[in-house]
PDB file of C-alpha atoms in Angstrom:
ATOM      1  CA  UNK A 140     -20.667  69.795  -8.823  1.00 42.00           C
ATOM      2  CA  UNK A 141     -18.995  68.840 -12.144  1.00 46.00           C
ATOM      3  CA  UNK A 142     -16.104  71.281 -12.875  1.00 57.00           C
ATOM      4  CA  UNK A 143     -15.381  69.786 -16.275  1.00 64.00           C
ATOM      5  CA  UNK A 144     -17.927  69.274 -19.069  1.00 74.00           C
ATOM      6  CA  UNK A 145     -16.829  67.371 -21.995  1.00 78.00           C
ATOM      7  CA  UNK A 146     -18.610  67.320 -25.640  1.00 82.00           C
ATOM      8  CA  UNK A 147     -19.326  65.387 -27.601  1.00 89.00           C
ATOM      9  CA  UNK A 148     -20.817  62.858 -25.170  1.00 89.00           C
ATOM     10  CA  UNK A 149     -19.863  60.383 -27.776  1.00 93.00           C
ATOM     11  CA  UNK A 150     -17.802  60.281 -30.987  1.00 95.00           C
ATOM     12  CA  UNK A 151     -17.442  57.298 -33.475  1.00 96.00           C
ATOM     13  CA  UNK A 152     -14.911  57.716 -36.140  1.00 96.00           C
ATOM     14  CA  UNK A 153     -12.837  55.512 -38.596  1.00 97.00           C
ATOM     15  CA  UNK A 154      -9.319  54.194 -37.937  1.00 97.00           C
ATOM     16  CA  UNK A 155      -6.756  56.840 -39.306  1.00 97.00           C
ATOM     17  CA  UNK A 156      -9.237  59.772 -38.636  1.00 97.00           C
ATOM     18  CA  UNK A 157      -8.360  62.444 -36.042  1.00 97.00           C
ATOM     19  CA  UNK A 158     -10.536  62.669 -32.839  1.00 97.00           C
ATOM     20  CA  UNK A 159     -11.239  65.911 -31.170  1.00 96.00           C
ATOM     21  CA  UNK A 160     -12.813  66.175 -27.831  1.00 95.00           C
ATOM     22  CA  UNK A 161     -13.714  69.380 -25.788  1.00 95.00           C
ATOM     23  CA  UNK A 162     -13.818  70.328 -22.220  1.00 93.00           C
ATOM     24  CA  UNK A 163     -15.236  73.413 -20.537  1.00 93.00           C
ATOM     25  CA  UNK A 164     -14.968  74.261 -16.797  1.00 91.00           C
ATOM     26  CA  UNK A 165     -16.256  76.739 -14.547  1.00 88.00           C
ATOM     27  CA  UNK A 166     -13.472  78.184 -11.975  1.00 84.00           C
ATOM     28  CA  UNK A 167      -9.966  79.241 -12.076  1.00 86.00           C
ATOM     29  CA  UNK A 168      -7.408  76.421 -12.397  1.00 87.00           C
ATOM     30  CA  UNK A 169      -3.733  75.817 -11.978  1.00 86.00           C
ATOM     31  CA  UNK A 170      -3.645  73.081 -14.546  1.00 89.00           C
ATOM     32  CA  UNK A 171      -6.118  70.808 -16.436  1.00 92.00           C
ATOM     33  CA  UNK A 172      -5.476  67.084 -16.922  1.00 93.00           C
ATOM     34  CA  UNK A 173      -7.029  64.440 -19.417  1.00 95.00           C
ATOM     35  CA  UNK A 174      -7.560  60.925 -18.495  1.00 96.00           C
ATOM     36  CA  UNK A 175      -8.405  57.848 -20.321  1.00 97.00           C
ATOM     37  CA  UNK A 176     -10.616  54.964 -19.190  1.00 96.00           C
ATOM     38  CA  UNK A 177     -10.956  51.692 -20.762  1.00 94.00           C
ATOM     39  CA  UNK A 178     -14.289  50.003 -19.962  1.00 90.00           C
ATOM     40  CA  UNK A 179     -14.821  48.567 -16.470  1.00 89.00           C
ATOM     41  CA  UNK A 180     -11.122  49.657 -15.449  1.00 92.00           C
ATOM     42  CA  UNK A 181      -9.506  52.436 -13.620  1.00 93.00           C
ATOM     43  CA  UNK A 182      -8.583  55.785 -15.365  1.00 94.00           C
ATOM     44  CA  UNK A 183      -5.038  56.424 -16.708  1.00 95.00           C
ATOM     45  CA  UNK A 184      -3.464  59.834 -16.793  1.00 94.00           C
ATOM     46  CA  UNK A 185      -2.634  60.899 -20.319  1.00 96.00           C
ATOM     47  CA  UNK A 186      -1.486  64.603 -20.174  1.00 94.00           C
ATOM     48  CA  UNK A 187      -1.451  67.675 -17.915  1.00 92.00           C
ATOM     49  CA  UNK A 188      -1.514  71.277 -19.288  1.00 94.00           C
ATOM     50  CA  UNK A 189      -0.613  74.201 -17.000  1.00 91.00           C
ATOM     51  CA  UNK A 190      -2.765  77.358 -16.967  1.00 91.00           C
ATOM     52  CA  UNK A 191       0.397  79.227 -18.493  1.00 93.00           C
ATOM     53  CA  UNK A 192       0.581  76.952 -21.391  1.00 95.00           C
ATOM     54  CA  UNK A 193      -1.535  77.263 -24.423  1.00 97.00           C
ATOM     55  CA  UNK A 194      -0.682  73.975 -26.175  1.00 98.00           C
ATOM     56  CA  UNK A 195       1.254  70.729 -25.417  1.00 97.00           C
ATOM     57  CA  UNK A 196       1.943  67.660 -27.476  1.00 96.00           C
ATOM     58  CA  UNK A 197       2.760  64.135 -26.294  1.00 95.00           C
ATOM     59  CA  UNK A 198       2.930  61.368 -29.052  1.00 97.00           C
ATOM     60  CA  UNK A 199      -0.238  61.299 -31.224  1.00 97.00           C
ATOM     61  CA  UNK A 200      -1.949  63.609 -28.263  1.00 97.00           C
ATOM     62  CA  UNK A 201      -2.226  67.356 -28.836  1.00 98.00           C
ATOM     63  CA  UNK A 202      -4.010  69.234 -26.028  1.00 98.00           C
ATOM     64  CA  UNK A 203      -4.831  72.916 -26.034  1.00 98.00           C
ATOM     65  CA  UNK A 204      -6.084  75.297 -23.253  1.00 97.00           C
ATOM     66  CA  UNK A 205      -7.732  78.525 -23.496  1.00 96.00           C
ATOM     67  CA  UNK A 206      -8.301  79.966 -19.963  1.00 95.00           C
ATOM     68  CA  UNK A 207      -9.990  83.181 -21.252  1.00 95.00           C
ATOM     69  CA  UNK A 208     -12.916  80.687 -22.584  1.00 94.00           C
ATOM     70  CA  UNK A 209     -12.246  78.219 -19.713  1.00 94.00           C
ATOM     71  CA  UNK A 210     -11.943  75.507 -22.351  1.00 94.00           C
ATOM     72  CA  UNK A 211      -9.349  72.831 -23.338  1.00 96.00           C
ATOM     73  CA  UNK A 212      -9.402  70.372 -26.341  1.00 97.00           C
ATOM     74  CA  UNK A 213      -7.846  66.926 -26.833  1.00 97.00           C
ATOM     75  CA  UNK A 214      -6.854  66.033 -30.146  1.00 98.00           C
ATOM     76  CA  UNK A 215      -5.928  62.178 -31.075  1.00 98.00           C
ATOM     77  CA  UNK A 216      -4.202  62.118 -34.703  1.00 98.00           C
ATOM     78  CA  UNK A 217      -4.265  59.103 -36.814  1.00 97.00           C
ATOM     79  CA  UNK A 218      -6.615  57.220 -34.423  1.00 97.00           C
ATOM     80  CA  UNK A 219      -6.351  53.399 -33.868  1.00 97.00           C
ATOM     81  CA  UNK A 220      -8.919  50.835 -32.761  1.00 97.00           C
ATOM     82  CA  UNK A 221      -6.949  50.639 -29.698  1.00 97.00           C
ATOM     83  CA  UNK A 222      -7.992  54.239 -28.813  1.00 97.00           C
ATOM     84  CA  UNK A 223     -11.492  53.126 -28.242  1.00 97.00           C
ATOM     85  CA  UNK A 224     -12.199  54.252 -24.640  1.00 97.00           C
ATOM     86  CA  UNK A 225     -13.745  57.155 -22.659  1.00 95.00           C
ATOM     87  CA  UNK A 226     -11.774  60.379 -22.239  1.00 96.00           C
ATOM     88  CA  UNK A 227     -12.082  62.746 -19.043  1.00 94.00           C
ATOM     89  CA  UNK A 228     -10.770  66.130 -18.356  1.00 94.00           C
ATOM     90  CA  UNK A 229     -10.188  66.820 -14.423  1.00 92.00           C
ATOM     91  CA  UNK A 230      -9.245  70.075 -12.833  1.00 89.00           C
ATOM     92  CA  UNK A 231      -8.088  70.691  -9.191  1.00 81.00           C
ATOM     93  CA  UNK A 232      -6.258  67.943  -7.095  1.00 71.00           C
ATOM     94  CA  UNK A 233      -3.127  68.358  -5.045  1.00 63.00           C
ATOM     95  CA  UNK A 234      -3.134  71.590  -3.004  1.00 63.00           C
ATOM     96  CA  UNK A 235      -6.221  72.705  -4.809  1.00 64.00           C
ATOM     97  CA  UNK A 236      -8.172  69.890  -3.014  1.00 68.00           C
ATOM     98  CA  UNK A 237     -10.686  67.846  -4.642  1.00 79.00           C
ATOM     99  CA  UNK A 238     -10.127  66.721  -8.140  1.00 84.00           C
ATOM    100  CA  UNK A 239     -13.049  67.050 -10.117  1.00 87.00           C
ATOM    101  CA  UNK A 240     -13.816  65.110 -13.351  1.00 89.00           C
ATOM    102  CA  UNK A 241     -16.183  65.874 -16.341  1.00 86.00           C
ATOM    103  CA  UNK A 242     -18.645  63.383 -17.611  1.00 87.00           C
ATOM    104  CA  UNK A 243     -16.343  62.241 -20.354  1.00 92.00           C
ATOM    105  CA  UNK A 244     -16.429  61.603 -24.163  1.00 94.00           C
ATOM    106  CA  UNK A 245     -17.010  57.961 -25.273  1.00 94.00           C
ATOM    107  CA  UNK A 246     -14.733  57.431 -28.193  1.00 97.00           C
ATOM    108  CA  UNK A 247     -15.265  54.370 -30.702  1.00 97.00           C
ATOM    109  CA  UNK A 248     -12.775  54.022 -33.370  1.00 97.00           C
ATOM    110  CA  UNK A 249     -13.801  51.424 -36.023  1.00 96.00           C
ATOM    111  CA  UNK A 250     -11.347  49.312 -37.794  1.00 92.00           C
TER     112      UNK A 250
ATOM    113  CA  UNK B   2       5.797  47.276  -7.867  1.00 54.00           C
ATOM    114  CA  UNK B   3       4.434  50.772  -6.861  1.00 64.00           C
ATOM    115  CA  UNK B   4       0.930  51.517  -7.170  1.00 92.00           C
ATOM    116  CA  UNK B   5      -2.681  51.628  -5.763  1.00 95.00           C
ATOM    117  CA  UNK B   6      -4.610  48.466  -5.127  1.00 96.00           C
ATOM    118  CA  UNK B   7      -8.306  48.064  -4.651  1.00 97.00           C
ATOM    119  CA  UNK B   8     -10.080  45.096  -3.376  1.00 96.00           C
ATOM    120  CA  UNK B   9     -12.316  43.239  -3.764  1.00 96.00           C
ATOM    121  CA  UNK B  10     -12.822  43.673  -7.554  1.00 95.00           C
ATOM    122  CA  UNK B  11     -16.282  42.650  -7.239  1.00 96.00           C
ATOM    123  CA  UNK B  12     -18.517  42.826  -4.009  1.00 94.00           C
ATOM    124  CA  UNK B  13     -22.102  41.857  -3.108  1.00 92.00           C
ATOM    125  CA  UNK B  14     -24.092  43.500  -0.448  1.00 89.00           C
ATOM    126  CA  UNK B  15     -27.431  42.613   0.996  1.00 89.00           C
ATOM    127  CA  UNK B  16     -29.936  45.147   1.956  1.00 85.00           C
ATOM    128  CA  UNK B  17     -29.256  46.757   5.156  1.00 86.00           C
ATOM    129  CA  UNK B  18     -25.867  45.627   5.359  1.00 90.00           C
ATOM    130  CA  UNK B  19     -22.597  47.813   5.586  1.00 94.00           C
ATOM    131  CA  UNK B  20     -19.525  46.792   3.512  1.00 95.00           C
ATOM    132  CA  UNK B  21     -16.097  48.271   3.303  1.00 96.00           C
ATOM    133  CA  UNK B  22     -14.033  48.743   0.162  1.00 97.00           C
ATOM    134  CA  UNK B  23     -10.264  48.713   0.438  1.00 98.00           C
ATOM    135  CA  UNK B  24      -7.587  51.101  -1.206  1.00 98.00           C
ATOM    136  CA  UNK B  25      -4.056  50.963  -0.477  1.00 98.00           C
ATOM    137  CA  UNK B  26      -1.317  52.552  -2.164  1.00 97.00           C
ATOM    138  CA  UNK B  27       2.652  52.395  -1.696  1.00 96.00           C
ATOM    139  CA  UNK B  28       3.274  55.639  -3.753  1.00 93.00           C
ATOM    140  CA  UNK B  29       3.818  57.740  -0.691  1.00 92.00           C
ATOM    141  CA  UNK B  30       0.933  60.092  -1.912  1.00 91.00           C
ATOM    142  CA  UNK B  31      -0.416  62.544   0.463  1.00 90.00           C
ATOM    143  CA  UNK B  32      -3.966  62.815  -1.161  1.00 91.00           C
ATOM    144  CA  UNK B  33      -6.377  60.024  -1.645  1.00 93.00           C
ATOM    145  CA  UNK B  34      -9.899  60.001  -3.430  1.00 94.00           C
ATOM    146  CA  UNK B  35     -12.858  58.025  -3.549  1.00 97.00           C
ATOM    147  CA  UNK B  36     -15.392  58.249  -6.630  1.00 96.00           C
ATOM    148  CA  UNK B  37     -18.529  56.646  -7.669  1.00 96.00           C
ATOM    149  CA  UNK B  38     -19.242  55.873 -11.478  1.00 95.00           C
ATOM    150  CA  UNK B  39     -22.599  54.802 -12.587  1.00 92.00           C
ATOM    151  CA  UNK B  40     -23.045  53.212 -16.115  1.00 83.00           C
ATOM    152  CA  UNK B  41     -22.134  55.508 -18.973  1.00 76.00           C
ATOM    153  CA  UNK B  42     -21.572  58.241 -16.485  1.00 81.00           C
ATOM    154  CA  UNK B  43     -18.545  60.460 -15.261  1.00 87.00           C
ATOM    155  CA  UNK B  44     -17.008  60.334 -11.988  1.00 92.00           C
ATOM    156  CA  UNK B  45     -18.667  61.693  -8.604  1.00 93.00           C
ATOM    157  CA  UNK B  46     -16.499  62.492  -5.824  1.00 93.00           C
ATOM    158  CA  UNK B  47     -17.500  60.743  -2.691  1.00 96.00           C
ATOM    159  CA  UNK B  48     -14.637  61.849  -0.104  1.00 95.00           C
ATOM    160  CA  UNK B  49     -11.030  62.913  -0.385  1.00 93.00           C
ATOM    161  CA  UNK B  50      -8.198  63.228   2.036  1.00 93.00           C
ATOM    162  CA  UNK B  51      -5.184  65.533   1.608  1.00 90.00           C
ATOM    163  CA  UNK B  52      -3.432  64.454   4.648  1.00 91.00           C
ATOM    164  CA  UNK B  53      -3.352  61.740   7.415  1.00 94.00           C
ATOM    165  CA  UNK B  54      -6.293  62.011   9.921  1.00 95.00           C
ATOM    166  CA  UNK B  55      -8.309  64.589   7.799  1.00 94.00           C
ATOM    167  CA  UNK B  56     -10.838  64.082   5.125  1.00 95.00           C
ATOM    168  CA  UNK B  57     -13.407  66.110   3.428  1.00 93.00           C
ATOM    169  CA  UNK B  58     -16.695  65.225   1.916  1.00 94.00           C
ATOM    170  CA  UNK B  59     -17.318  65.424  -1.908  1.00 93.00           C
ATOM    171  CA  UNK B  60     -20.388  65.822  -3.897  1.00 90.00           C
ATOM    172  CA  UNK B  61     -22.093  62.605  -2.899  1.00 94.00           C
ATOM    173  CA  UNK B  62     -20.907  61.648   0.740  1.00 96.00           C
ATOM    174  CA  UNK B  63     -24.232  60.687   2.151  1.00 96.00           C
ATOM    175  CA  UNK B  64     -24.462  57.173   3.058  1.00 96.00           C
ATOM    176  CA  UNK B  65     -20.582  56.782   2.993  1.00 97.00           C
ATOM    177  CA  UNK B  66     -18.017  57.023   5.624  1.00 97.00           C
ATOM    178  CA  UNK B  67     -14.278  57.089   5.187  1.00 98.00           C
ATOM    179  CA  UNK B  68     -11.153  56.854   7.613  1.00 98.00           C
ATOM    180  CA  UNK B  69      -7.324  57.872   7.121  1.00 97.00           C
ATOM    181  CA  UNK B  70      -5.499  56.467  10.038  1.00 97.00           C
ATOM    182  CA  UNK B  71      -2.409  55.613   7.807  1.00 97.00           C
ATOM    183  CA  UNK B  72      -1.116  57.473   4.780  1.00 96.00           C
ATOM    184  CA  UNK B  73      -1.283  54.255   2.716  1.00 97.00           C
ATOM    185  CA  UNK B  74      -4.856  53.380   3.360  1.00 98.00           C
ATOM    186  CA  UNK B  75      -8.203  55.082   2.730  1.00 98.00           C
ATOM    187  CA  UNK B  76     -11.135  52.613   3.162  1.00 98.00           C
ATOM    188  CA  UNK B  77     -14.571  53.491   2.086  1.00 98.00           C
ATOM    189  CA  UNK B  78     -17.523  52.098   3.933  1.00 97.00           C
ATOM    190  CA  UNK B  79     -20.823  51.861   2.224  1.00 96.00           C
ATOM    191  CA  UNK B  80     -23.548  52.192   4.923  1.00 94.00           C
ATOM    192  CA  UNK B  81     -27.162  50.981   4.856  1.00 89.00           C
ATOM    193  CA  UNK B  82     -27.952  54.519   4.688  1.00 88.00           C
ATOM    194  CA  UNK B  83     -26.898  54.576   1.034  1.00 89.00           C
ATOM    195  CA  UNK B  84     -30.168  53.547  -0.583  1.00 86.00           C
ATOM    196  CA  UNK B  85     -28.662  53.183  -4.135  1.00 91.00           C
ATOM    197  CA  UNK B  86     -25.085  51.594  -3.702  1.00 93.00           C
ATOM    198  CA  UNK B  87     -24.838  49.601  -7.014  1.00 94.00           C
ATOM    199  CA  UNK B  88     -21.998  51.102  -8.851  1.00 96.00           C
ATOM    200  CA  UNK B  89     -18.374  51.118  -9.720  1.00 96.00           C
ATOM    201  CA  UNK B  90     -16.270  52.664  -7.123  1.00 97.00           C
ATOM    202  CA  UNK B  91     -12.744  54.052  -8.142  1.00 97.00           C
ATOM    203  CA  UNK B  92      -9.943  55.030  -5.687  1.00 97.00           C
ATOM    204  CA  UNK B  93      -7.150  57.401  -6.610  1.00 95.00           C
ATOM    205  CA  UNK B  94      -4.146  59.135  -5.138  1.00 93.00           C
ATOM    206  CA  UNK B  95      -1.928  61.995  -6.114  1.00 90.00           C
ATOM    207  CA  UNK B  96       0.877  64.219  -4.815  1.00 80.00           C
ATOM    208  CA  UNK B  97       1.678  67.643  -6.058  1.00 74.00           C
ATOM    209  CA  UNK B  98       5.280  68.145  -7.148  1.00 69.00           C
ATOM    210  CA  UNK B  99       6.178  71.412  -8.920  1.00 66.00           C
ATOM    211  CA  UNK B 100       2.671  72.216  -9.736  1.00 64.00           C
ATOM    212  CA  UNK B 101       1.503  68.815 -11.204  1.00 69.00           C
ATOM    213  CA  UNK B 102      -1.104  66.607  -9.495  1.00 74.00           C
ATOM    214  CA  UNK B 103      -1.359  63.742 -11.650  1.00 85.00           C
ATOM    215  CA  UNK B 104      -3.626  60.950 -10.134  1.00 91.00           C
ATOM    216  CA  UNK B 105      -3.056  57.282 -10.297  1.00 93.00           C
ATOM    217  CA  UNK B 106      -6.175  55.108  -9.917  1.00 95.00           C
ATOM    218  CA  UNK B 107      -6.829  51.618  -8.668  1.00 96.00           C
ATOM    219  CA  UNK B 108      -8.804  48.948 -10.961  1.00 95.00           C
ATOM    220  CA  UNK B 109     -12.022  49.566  -9.117  1.00 96.00           C
ATOM    221  CA  UNK B 110     -14.539  47.814  -7.189  1.00 97.00           C
ATOM    222  CA  UNK B 111     -17.874  46.703  -8.698  1.00 96.00           C
ATOM    223  CA  UNK B 112     -20.592  46.625  -5.731  1.00 95.00           C
ATOM    224  CA  UNK B 113     -23.784  44.971  -6.538  1.00 94.00           C
ATOM    225  CA  UNK B 114     -26.617  44.786  -4.291  1.00 89.00           C
ATOM    226  CA  UNK B 115     -28.522  41.525  -4.111  1.00 86.00           C
TER     227      UNK B 115
END
């Protein structure tokens, strides 16, 4: 069962524009994580937001969390061609057991 | 170098053959996971383990088996019972510290049936 569902499935933008990806989940969480995957590679952790946080920043990344709507968003500001990748949200892990990923958003940033 | 290593990077399997994918980590992480990823798709959980000598089935465990005899190692066997094994397989590990459970991933094994 997929815990997180991202939308859009694919997003194509120009360099310098902002990219926003959304994630919805089904059950209660302790935290929500966002990962990035370059084509044919493993995933890399980007940012974690705890259930008692509403917003978190890391460089050009901004993550929001709305536990009442069971949703999160990832904003990449001033995108670059190097940001081209797939982005996944994930919940669970650690003492919560299985770490469940959504289907991902494929971001393409055109130079 | 601390990290998580998967091998081999590419693997070819004949029909009816069992193959084992290796996953080793030296991060001292308790939890380890195996995922399957099909082209253009998300990650589906095959098995996970939170402690040595214990593991749990994920959403698509049929046709796969695992063992966790050592903390550092979590090999995945793709058995002949798995009818469509061609996919990209990802191993991950994580440890929970102060409410954080960031996962670290290997670089993946691409399995192809020939």
